[in-house]
Amino acid sequence: MLQLIQKQRPWARAFKGIQQRLLSLQTMNTPNENALKFVAKNYKFLPEFQTTAVEVNDLPDASQKSPLATELFKVNGVRSLLIGPDFITVNKVDQELSNNPDLQWGSLATKVSNVITNAIDSKIPVIDPEYEKELARILDEAQEDDDDVTYEIKELINTRIRPALQDDGGDIHFRSFDADSGVVYIKLQGACKSCSLSEDTLRNGIESMLKHYIPEVEEVKAILDPEEEIALQEFEKLERKLKEQQRQAAQ
């Protein structure tokens, strides 16, 4: 993702008419073929103080965080969302797991665009007011009581790394720094989390930059929340099952 040259996919041409009709939105490819970034022109999805993106993993999560996300999860094929300052990255079900054309971007992007546009026009809140209050308390900005190395890590993430990842429809959150081992623990979100290039992003992008500017950093490790680990395991089981069914059907 960092330092990645994006190539236009053939189906992206299908969105030209959408973009002409919905002037407030434009679609952008991400390095993850199952993630598409919807960028709003002259509109902010998040409150001004919030520069980090908000990840929404399922409908129950959406009910706590975002009325707009709740509407998007009603679209068949939407798997997870990342709401950024001026964009929403939508992750859909794996392209290899479905032959249904309605679950391909050529059809799905139109539905997502319509939901976002109609929600904005209808004044449906993007972020739940109570969750917005919580966001103000959990910002991972550099704090005065951080040790020097942690402060520098947060500053570099916020000023150099996060903008690059958000350009690709993802985001990053600092979790902790282990001074004894030199390991920085971070959490990837959005297109970055499930992209086949996420390991390359971690090593050649994030880790190399942090090690270059901050000598105390020896390694960067991405972590998952417990709920995400369980969901990932279940999804991998389903993926293996469906691929086996497809293999047997082809014989």
PDB file of C-alpha atoms in Angstrom:
ATOM      1  CA  MET A   1       0.000   0.000   0.000  1.00  0.00           C
ATOM      2  CA  LEU A   2       2.738   2.424   0.915  1.00  0.00           C
ATOM      3  CA  GLN A   3       4.734   3.174  -2.211  1.00  0.00           C
ATOM      4  CA  LEU A   4       2.265   1.083  -4.243  1.00  0.00           C
ATOM      5  CA  ILE A   5       1.321   2.072  -7.784  1.00  0.00           C
ATOM      6  CA  GLN A   6      -2.376   1.479  -8.282  1.00  0.00           C
ATOM      7  CA  LYS A   7      -3.672   0.131 -11.580  1.00  0.00           C
ATOM      8  CA  GLN A   8      -7.119   0.880 -12.909  1.00  0.00           C
ATOM      9  CA  ARG A   9      -9.268  -2.234 -13.082  1.00  0.00           C
ATOM     10  CA  PRO A  10     -11.511  -2.806 -16.121  1.00  0.00           C
ATOM     11  CA  TRP A  11     -14.752  -2.590 -14.172  1.00  0.00           C
ATOM     12  CA  ALA A  12     -13.842   0.887 -12.923  1.00  0.00           C
ATOM     13  CA  ARG A  13     -14.957   2.324 -16.280  1.00  0.00           C
ATOM     14  CA  ALA A  14     -18.510   1.343 -15.361  1.00  0.00           C
ATOM     15  CA  PHE A  15     -18.525   4.025 -12.666  1.00  0.00           C
ATOM     16  CA  LYS A  16     -18.093   6.954 -15.049  1.00  0.00           C
ATOM     17  CA  GLY A  17     -21.844   7.383 -15.385  1.00  0.00           C
ATOM     18  CA  ILE A  18     -22.302   7.076 -11.622  1.00  0.00           C
ATOM     19  CA  GLN A  19     -19.743   9.776 -10.950  1.00  0.00           C
ATOM     20  CA  GLN A  20     -21.395  12.124 -13.427  1.00  0.00           C
ATOM     21  CA  ARG A  21     -24.774  11.588 -11.762  1.00  0.00           C
ATOM     22  CA  LEU A  22     -23.557  11.571  -8.150  1.00  0.00           C
ATOM     23  CA  LEU A  23     -21.216  14.528  -8.212  1.00  0.00           C
ATOM     24  CA  SER A  24     -20.652  14.373  -4.454  1.00  0.00           C
ATOM     25  CA  LEU A  25     -18.943  10.951  -4.628  1.00  0.00           C
ATOM     26  CA  GLN A  26     -16.176   9.330  -6.578  1.00  0.00           C
ATOM     27  CA  THR A  27     -14.907   5.762  -6.415  1.00  0.00           C
ATOM     28  CA  MET A  28     -11.254   4.855  -6.109  1.00  0.00           C
ATOM     29  CA  ASN A  29      -9.495   1.512  -6.367  1.00  0.00           C
ATOM     30  CA  THR A  30      -7.466   0.173  -3.467  1.00  0.00           C
ATOM     31  CA  PRO A  31      -4.673  -2.421  -3.523  1.00  0.00           C
ATOM     32  CA  ASN A  32      -7.271  -4.881  -2.181  1.00  0.00           C
ATOM     33  CA  GLU A  33      -9.546  -6.103  -4.987  1.00  0.00           C
ATOM     34  CA  ASN A  34     -12.325  -6.730  -2.468  1.00  0.00           C
ATOM     35  CA  ALA A  35     -12.214  -3.160  -1.112  1.00  0.00           C
ATOM     36  CA  LEU A  36     -13.411  -0.007  -2.846  1.00  0.00           C
ATOM     37  CA  LYS A  37     -12.987   3.541  -1.573  1.00  0.00           C
ATOM     38  CA  PHE A  38     -15.879   6.022  -1.886  1.00  0.00           C
ATOM     39  CA  VAL A  39     -14.624   9.598  -1.594  1.00  0.00           C
ATOM     40  CA  ALA A  40     -16.928  12.533  -0.851  1.00  0.00           C
ATOM     41  CA  LYS A  41     -16.280  15.948  -2.357  1.00  0.00           C
ATOM     42  CA  ASN A  42     -16.811  18.907  -0.046  1.00  0.00           C
ATOM     43  CA  TYR A  43     -18.245  16.717   2.702  1.00  0.00           C
ATOM     44  CA  LYS A  44     -16.769  15.360   5.942  1.00  0.00           C
ATOM     45  CA  PHE A  45     -18.005  12.056   7.323  1.00  0.00           C
ATOM     46  CA  LEU A  46     -16.246  12.476  10.676  1.00  0.00           C
ATOM     47  CA  PRO A  47     -16.213  15.292  13.250  1.00  0.00           C
ATOM     48  CA  GLU A  48     -13.412  17.810  12.802  1.00  0.00           C
ATOM     49  CA  PHE A  49     -11.375  16.549  15.767  1.00  0.00           C
ATOM     50  CA  GLN A  50     -11.362  12.973  14.428  1.00  0.00           C
ATOM     51  CA  THR A  51      -8.509  12.335  11.976  1.00  0.00           C
ATOM     52  CA  THR A  52      -8.306   8.562  12.470  1.00  0.00           C
ATOM     53  CA  ALA A  53     -10.786   6.362  10.647  1.00  0.00           C
ATOM     54  CA  VAL A  54     -13.590   4.405  12.323  1.00  0.00           C
ATOM     55  CA  GLU A  55     -13.792   0.687  11.550  1.00  0.00           C
ATOM     56  CA  VAL A  56     -17.186  -1.042  11.514  1.00  0.00           C
ATOM     57  CA  ASN A  57     -16.998  -4.829  11.286  1.00  0.00           C
ATOM     58  CA  ASP A  58     -20.620  -5.988  11.275  1.00  0.00           C
ATOM     59  CA  LEU A  59     -24.227  -4.923  11.800  1.00  0.00           C
ATOM     60  CA  PRO A  60     -24.142  -5.090  15.638  1.00  0.00           C
ATOM     61  CA  ASP A  61     -20.991  -2.965  15.550  1.00  0.00           C
ATOM     62  CA  ALA A  62     -22.732  -0.509  13.223  1.00  0.00           C
ATOM     63  CA  SER A  63     -25.700  -0.202  15.582  1.00  0.00           C
ATOM     64  CA  GLN A  64     -23.316   1.136  18.237  1.00  0.00           C
ATOM     65  CA  LYS A  65     -21.235   3.397  16.033  1.00  0.00           C
ATOM     66  CA  SER A  66     -22.890   4.585  12.841  1.00  0.00           C
ATOM     67  CA  PRO A  67     -26.461   4.906  11.530  1.00  0.00           C
ATOM     68  CA  LEU A  68     -25.025   5.308   8.019  1.00  0.00           C
ATOM     69  CA  ALA A  69     -23.071   2.064   8.397  1.00  0.00           C
ATOM     70  CA  THR A  70     -26.266   0.339   9.509  1.00  0.00           C
ATOM     71  CA  GLU A  71     -27.818   1.292   6.173  1.00  0.00           C
ATOM     72  CA  LEU A  72     -24.778   0.062   4.250  1.00  0.00           C
ATOM     73  CA  PHE A  73     -24.847  -3.343   5.939  1.00  0.00           C
ATOM     74  CA  LYS A  74     -28.318  -3.849   4.488  1.00  0.00           C
ATOM     75  CA  VAL A  75     -26.628  -4.134   1.082  1.00  0.00           C
ATOM     76  CA  ASN A  76     -26.005  -7.803   0.318  1.00  0.00           C
ATOM     77  CA  GLY A  77     -22.287  -8.446  -0.065  1.00  0.00           C
ATOM     78  CA  VAL A  78     -20.964  -5.739   2.279  1.00  0.00           C
ATOM     79  CA  ARG A  79     -18.557  -7.356   4.744  1.00  0.00           C
ATOM     80  CA  SER A  80     -17.006  -4.437   6.680  1.00  0.00           C
ATOM     81  CA  LEU A  81     -16.484  -0.671   6.503  1.00  0.00           C
ATOM     82  CA  LEU A  82     -13.890   1.938   7.310  1.00  0.00           C
ATOM     83  CA  ILE A  83     -15.175   5.503   7.699  1.00  0.00           C
ATOM     84  CA  GLY A  84     -12.490   8.133   7.192  1.00  0.00           C
ATOM     85  CA  PRO A  85     -12.599  11.926   7.311  1.00  0.00           C
ATOM     86  CA  ASP A  86     -13.730  12.230   3.685  1.00  0.00           C
ATOM     87  CA  PHE A  87     -14.061   8.618   2.542  1.00  0.00           C
ATOM     88  CA  ILE A  88     -15.721   5.285   3.233  1.00  0.00           C
ATOM     89  CA  THR A  89     -13.892   2.096   2.312  1.00  0.00           C
ATOM     90  CA  VAL A  90     -16.225  -0.837   1.745  1.00  0.00           C
ATOM     91  CA  ASN A  91     -14.938  -4.403   1.981  1.00  0.00           C
ATOM     92  CA  LYS A  92     -17.122  -6.932   0.185  1.00  0.00           C
ATOM     93  CA  VAL A  93     -17.238 -10.722   0.319  1.00  0.00           C
ATOM     94  CA  ASP A  94     -14.279 -12.425  -1.337  1.00  0.00           C
ATOM     95  CA  GLN A  95     -14.537 -12.373  -5.110  1.00  0.00           C
ATOM     96  CA  GLU A  96     -13.477 -16.029  -5.299  1.00  0.00           C
ATOM     97  CA  LEU A  97     -16.323 -17.152  -3.054  1.00  0.00           C
ATOM     98  CA  SER A  98     -19.222 -15.998  -5.181  1.00  0.00           C
ATOM     99  CA  ASN A  99     -20.196 -16.257  -8.820  1.00  0.00           C
ATOM    100  CA  ASN A 100     -23.190 -13.995  -8.234  1.00  0.00           C
ATOM    101  CA  PRO A 101     -22.780 -10.914 -10.474  1.00  0.00           C
ATOM    102  CA  ASP A 102     -24.754  -8.855  -7.942  1.00  0.00           C
ATOM    103  CA  LEU A 103     -21.859  -9.331  -5.514  1.00  0.00           C
ATOM    104  CA  GLN A 104     -19.250  -8.037  -7.948  1.00  0.00           C
ATOM    105  CA  TRP A 105     -18.176  -4.394  -7.893  1.00  0.00           C
ATOM    106  CA  GLY A 106     -19.802  -3.678 -11.253  1.00  0.00           C
ATOM    107  CA  SER A 107     -23.192  -3.995  -9.562  1.00  0.00           C
ATOM    108  CA  LEU A 108     -22.393  -3.579  -5.884  1.00  0.00           C
ATOM    109  CA  ALA A 109     -20.682  -0.185  -6.206  1.00  0.00           C
ATOM    110  CA  THR A 110     -23.862   1.345  -7.627  1.00  0.00           C
ATOM    111  CA  LYS A 111     -25.897   0.180  -4.635  1.00  0.00           C
ATOM    112  CA  VAL A 112     -23.305   1.407  -2.132  1.00  0.00           C
ATOM    113  CA  SER A 113     -23.052   4.802  -3.851  1.00  0.00           C
ATOM    114  CA  ASN A 114     -26.830   5.198  -3.755  1.00  0.00           C
ATOM    115  CA  VAL A 115     -27.034   4.301  -0.054  1.00  0.00           C
ATOM    116  CA  ILE A 116     -24.304   6.778   0.905  1.00  0.00           C
ATOM    117  CA  THR A 117     -25.741   9.576  -1.224  1.00  0.00           C
ATOM    118  CA  ASN A 118     -29.323   9.024  -0.055  1.00  0.00           C
ATOM    119  CA  ALA A 119     -28.206   8.873   3.577  1.00  0.00           C
ATOM    120  CA  ILE A 120     -26.326  12.163   3.293  1.00  0.00           C
ATOM    121  CA  ASP A 121     -29.273  13.801   1.527  1.00  0.00           C
ATOM    122  CA  SER A 122     -31.650  12.463   4.195  1.00  0.00           C
ATOM    123  CA  LYS A 123     -29.449  13.805   7.038  1.00  0.00           C
ATOM    124  CA  ILE A 124     -28.885  10.314   8.459  1.00  0.00           C
ATOM    125  CA  PRO A 125     -26.039  10.683  10.996  1.00  0.00           C
ATOM    126  CA  VAL A 126     -22.735   9.169   9.990  1.00  0.00           C
ATOM    127  CA  ILE A 127     -21.532   8.709  13.583  1.00  0.00           C
ATOM    128  CA  ASP A 128     -23.797   7.958  16.534  1.00  0.00           C
ATOM    129  CA  PRO A 129     -23.743  10.956  18.947  1.00  0.00           C
ATOM    130  CA  GLU A 130     -22.835   8.791  21.951  1.00  0.00           C
ATOM    131  CA  TYR A 131     -20.049   7.068  20.056  1.00  0.00           C
ATOM    132  CA  GLU A 132     -18.784  10.472  18.921  1.00  0.00           C
ATOM    133  CA  LYS A 133     -18.286  11.376  22.581  1.00  0.00           C
ATOM    134  CA  GLU A 134     -16.314   8.155  23.032  1.00  0.00           C
ATOM    135  CA  LEU A 135     -14.141   8.974  20.025  1.00  0.00           C
ATOM    136  CA  ALA A 136     -13.086  12.196  21.683  1.00  0.00           C
ATOM    137  CA  ARG A 137     -11.722  10.127  24.576  1.00  0.00           C
ATOM    138  CA  ILE A 138      -9.817   7.462  22.626  1.00  0.00           C
ATOM    139  CA  LEU A 139      -7.761   9.492  20.184  1.00  0.00           C
ATOM    140  CA  ASP A 140      -4.277   8.024  19.744  1.00  0.00           C
ATOM    141  CA  GLU A 141      -2.577  11.387  19.307  1.00  0.00           C
ATOM    142  CA  ALA A 142       0.785  11.961  20.958  1.00  0.00           C
ATOM    143  CA  GLN A 143       0.340  12.928  24.612  1.00  0.00           C
ATOM    144  CA  GLU A 144       2.561  15.061  26.821  1.00  0.00           C
ATOM    145  CA  ASP A 145       3.022  12.204  29.298  1.00  0.00           C
ATOM    146  CA  ASP A 146       4.264   9.785  26.605  1.00  0.00           C
ATOM    147  CA  ASP A 147       7.910   8.799  26.823  1.00  0.00           C
ATOM    148  CA  ASP A 148      10.102  10.315  24.102  1.00  0.00           C
ATOM    149  CA  VAL A 149      10.150   7.255  21.831  1.00  0.00           C
ATOM    150  CA  THR A 150       6.393   6.648  22.043  1.00  0.00           C
ATOM    151  CA  TYR A 151       5.771  10.328  21.319  1.00  0.00           C
ATOM    152  CA  GLU A 152       7.986  10.153  18.213  1.00  0.00           C
ATOM    153  CA  ILE A 153       6.309   6.950  17.003  1.00  0.00           C
ATOM    154  CA  LYS A 154       2.829   8.463  17.307  1.00  0.00           C
ATOM    155  CA  GLU A 155       3.919  11.651  15.568  1.00  0.00           C
ATOM    156  CA  LEU A 156       5.422   9.727  12.646  1.00  0.00           C
ATOM    157  CA  ILE A 157       2.342   7.537  12.322  1.00  0.00           C
ATOM    158  CA  ASN A 158      -0.009  10.535  12.388  1.00  0.00           C
ATOM    159  CA  THR A 159       1.968  12.766  10.023  1.00  0.00           C
ATOM    160  CA  ARG A 160       3.560  10.349   7.530  1.00  0.00           C
ATOM    161  CA  ILE A 161       2.131   6.842   7.693  1.00  0.00           C
ATOM    162  CA  ARG A 162      -1.589   7.382   8.312  1.00  0.00           C
ATOM    163  CA  PRO A 163      -2.106   9.777   5.348  1.00  0.00           C
ATOM    164  CA  ALA A 164      -0.488   7.248   2.982  1.00  0.00           C
ATOM    165  CA  LEU A 165      -2.650   4.391   4.251  1.00  0.00           C
ATOM    166  CA  GLN A 166      -5.828   6.482   4.115  1.00  0.00           C
ATOM    167  CA  ASP A 167      -5.059   7.245   0.477  1.00  0.00           C
ATOM    168  CA  ASP A 168      -5.356   3.493  -0.096  1.00  0.00           C
ATOM    169  CA  GLY A 169      -8.607   3.215   1.854  1.00  0.00           C
ATOM    170  CA  GLY A 170      -7.080   1.967   5.113  1.00  0.00           C
ATOM    171  CA  ASP A 171      -5.824   3.255   8.434  1.00  0.00           C
ATOM    172  CA  ILE A 172      -3.506   2.438  11.324  1.00  0.00           C
ATOM    173  CA  HIS A 173      -3.765   2.719  15.102  1.00  0.00           C
ATOM    174  CA  PHE A 174      -0.842   2.715  17.514  1.00  0.00           C
ATOM    175  CA  ARG A 175      -1.308   0.196  20.313  1.00  0.00           C
ATOM    176  CA  SER A 176       1.941   0.119  22.305  1.00  0.00           C
ATOM    177  CA  PHE A 177       5.737   0.155  22.243  1.00  0.00           C
ATOM    178  CA  ASP A 178       7.843  -2.401  24.109  1.00  0.00           C
ATOM    179  CA  ALA A 179      11.071  -0.608  24.998  1.00  0.00           C
ATOM    180  CA  ASP A 180      12.819  -3.856  25.991  1.00  0.00           C
ATOM    181  CA  SER A 181      12.289  -5.618  22.655  1.00  0.00           C
ATOM    182  CA  GLY A 182      11.933  -2.554  20.425  1.00  0.00           C
ATOM    183  CA  VAL A 183       8.617  -3.869  19.070  1.00  0.00           C
ATOM    184  CA  VAL A 184       5.860  -1.462  18.016  1.00  0.00           C
ATOM    185  CA  TYR A 185       2.366  -2.972  18.124  1.00  0.00           C
ATOM    186  CA  ILE A 186      -0.142  -1.486  15.694  1.00  0.00           C
ATOM    187  CA  LYS A 187      -3.581  -2.294  14.315  1.00  0.00           C
ATOM    188  CA  LEU A 188      -4.324  -2.099  10.596  1.00  0.00           C
ATOM    189  CA  GLN A 189      -7.823  -1.247   9.425  1.00  0.00           C
ATOM    190  CA  GLY A 190      -9.925  -1.124   6.275  1.00  0.00           C
ATOM    191  CA  ALA A 191      -8.401  -2.161   2.957  1.00  0.00           C
ATOM    192  CA  CYS A 192      -4.995  -2.532   4.631  1.00  0.00           C
ATOM    193  CA  LYS A 193      -6.157  -5.229   7.048  1.00  0.00           C
ATOM    194  CA  SER A 194      -7.337  -7.844   4.562  1.00  0.00           C
ATOM    195  CA  CYS A 195      -5.205  -6.960   1.554  1.00  0.00           C
ATOM    196  CA  SER A 196      -2.874  -9.651   0.204  1.00  0.00           C
ATOM    197  CA  LEU A 197      -0.156  -6.994   0.351  1.00  0.00           C
ATOM    198  CA  SER A 198      -0.721  -6.161   4.023  1.00  0.00           C
ATOM    199  CA  GLU A 199       2.434  -7.998   5.116  1.00  0.00           C
ATOM    200  CA  ASP A 200       4.441  -6.092   2.505  1.00  0.00           C
ATOM    201  CA  THR A 201       2.863  -2.857   3.724  1.00  0.00           C
ATOM    202  CA  LEU A 202       3.818  -3.726   7.290  1.00  0.00           C
ATOM    203  CA  ARG A 203       7.438  -4.648   6.566  1.00  0.00           C
ATOM    204  CA  ASN A 204       8.481  -2.461   3.632  1.00  0.00           C
ATOM    205  CA  GLY A 205       6.297   0.524   4.435  1.00  0.00           C
ATOM    206  CA  ILE A 206       5.485   0.997   8.099  1.00  0.00           C
ATOM    207  CA  GLU A 207       8.362  -0.890   9.704  1.00  0.00           C
ATOM    208  CA  SER A 208      11.066   0.452   7.400  1.00  0.00           C
ATOM    209  CA  MET A 209       9.939   4.051   7.943  1.00  0.00           C
ATOM    210  CA  LEU A 210       9.754   3.754  11.727  1.00  0.00           C
ATOM    211  CA  LYS A 211      13.156   2.025  11.916  1.00  0.00           C
ATOM    212  CA  HIS A 212      14.694   4.649   9.642  1.00  0.00           C
ATOM    213  CA  TYR A 213      13.588   7.637  11.727  1.00  0.00           C
ATOM    214  CA  ILE A 214      13.513   6.056  15.198  1.00  0.00           C
ATOM    215  CA  PRO A 215      16.585   3.902  16.005  1.00  0.00           C
ATOM    216  CA  GLU A 216      14.920   2.350  19.061  1.00  0.00           C
ATOM    217  CA  VAL A 217      12.372   0.561  16.837  1.00  0.00           C
ATOM    218  CA  GLU A 218      13.431  -2.994  15.939  1.00  0.00           C
ATOM    219  CA  GLU A 219      10.195  -4.481  14.612  1.00  0.00           C
ATOM    220  CA  VAL A 220       6.533  -3.695  13.948  1.00  0.00           C
ATOM    221  CA  LYS A 221       3.796  -6.237  14.631  1.00  0.00           C
ATOM    222  CA  ALA A 222       0.130  -6.004  13.666  1.00  0.00           C
ATOM    223  CA  ILE A 223      -2.398  -7.282  16.187  1.00  0.00           C
ATOM    224  CA  LEU A 224      -6.058  -8.268  16.002  1.00  0.00           C
ATOM    225  CA  ASP A 225      -8.748  -7.724  18.578  1.00  0.00           C
ATOM    226  CA  PRO A 226     -10.119 -11.001  20.065  1.00  0.00           C
ATOM    227  CA  GLU A 227     -13.389 -10.609  18.155  1.00  0.00           C
ATOM    228  CA  GLU A 228     -11.489 -10.135  14.907  1.00  0.00           C
ATOM    229  CA  GLU A 229      -9.376 -13.245  15.502  1.00  0.00           C
ATOM    230  CA  ILE A 230     -12.511 -15.339  15.980  1.00  0.00           C
ATOM    231  CA  ALA A 231     -14.207 -13.812  12.931  1.00  0.00           C
ATOM    232  CA  LEU A 232     -11.099 -14.382  10.817  1.00  0.00           C
ATOM    233  CA  GLN A 233     -10.887 -18.029  11.860  1.00  0.00           C
ATOM    234  CA  GLU A 234     -14.550 -18.605  11.031  1.00  0.00           C
ATOM    235  CA  PHE A 235     -14.208 -16.856   7.682  1.00  0.00           C
ATOM    236  CA  GLU A 236     -11.164 -18.947   6.780  1.00  0.00           C
ATOM    237  CA  LYS A 237     -13.130 -22.112   7.587  1.00  0.00           C
ATOM    238  CA  LEU A 238     -15.962 -20.963   5.317  1.00  0.00           C
ATOM    239  CA  GLU A 239     -13.495 -20.006   2.600  1.00  0.00           C
ATOM    240  CA  ARG A 240     -11.874 -23.460   2.660  1.00  0.00           C
ATOM    241  CA  LYS A 241     -15.275 -25.160   2.586  1.00  0.00           C
ATOM    242  CA  LEU A 242     -16.516 -23.168  -0.403  1.00  0.00           C
ATOM    243  CA  LYS A 243     -13.293 -23.659  -2.340  1.00  0.00           C
ATOM    244  CA  GLU A 244     -13.503 -27.405  -1.734  1.00  0.00           C
ATOM    245  CA  GLN A 245     -17.092 -27.406  -3.002  1.00  0.00           C
ATOM    246  CA  GLN A 246     -16.015 -25.492  -6.106  1.00  0.00           C
ATOM    247  CA  ARG A 247     -13.149 -27.939  -6.680  1.00  0.00           C
ATOM    248  CA  GLN A 248     -15.464 -30.942  -6.410  1.00  0.00           C
ATOM    249  CA  ALA A 249     -18.004 -29.347  -8.748  1.00  0.00           C
ATOM    250  CA  ALA A 250     -15.290 -28.771 -11.350  1.00  0.00           C
ATOM    251  CA  GLN A 251     -14.266 -32.444 -11.369  1.00  0.00           C
TER     252      GLN A 251
END
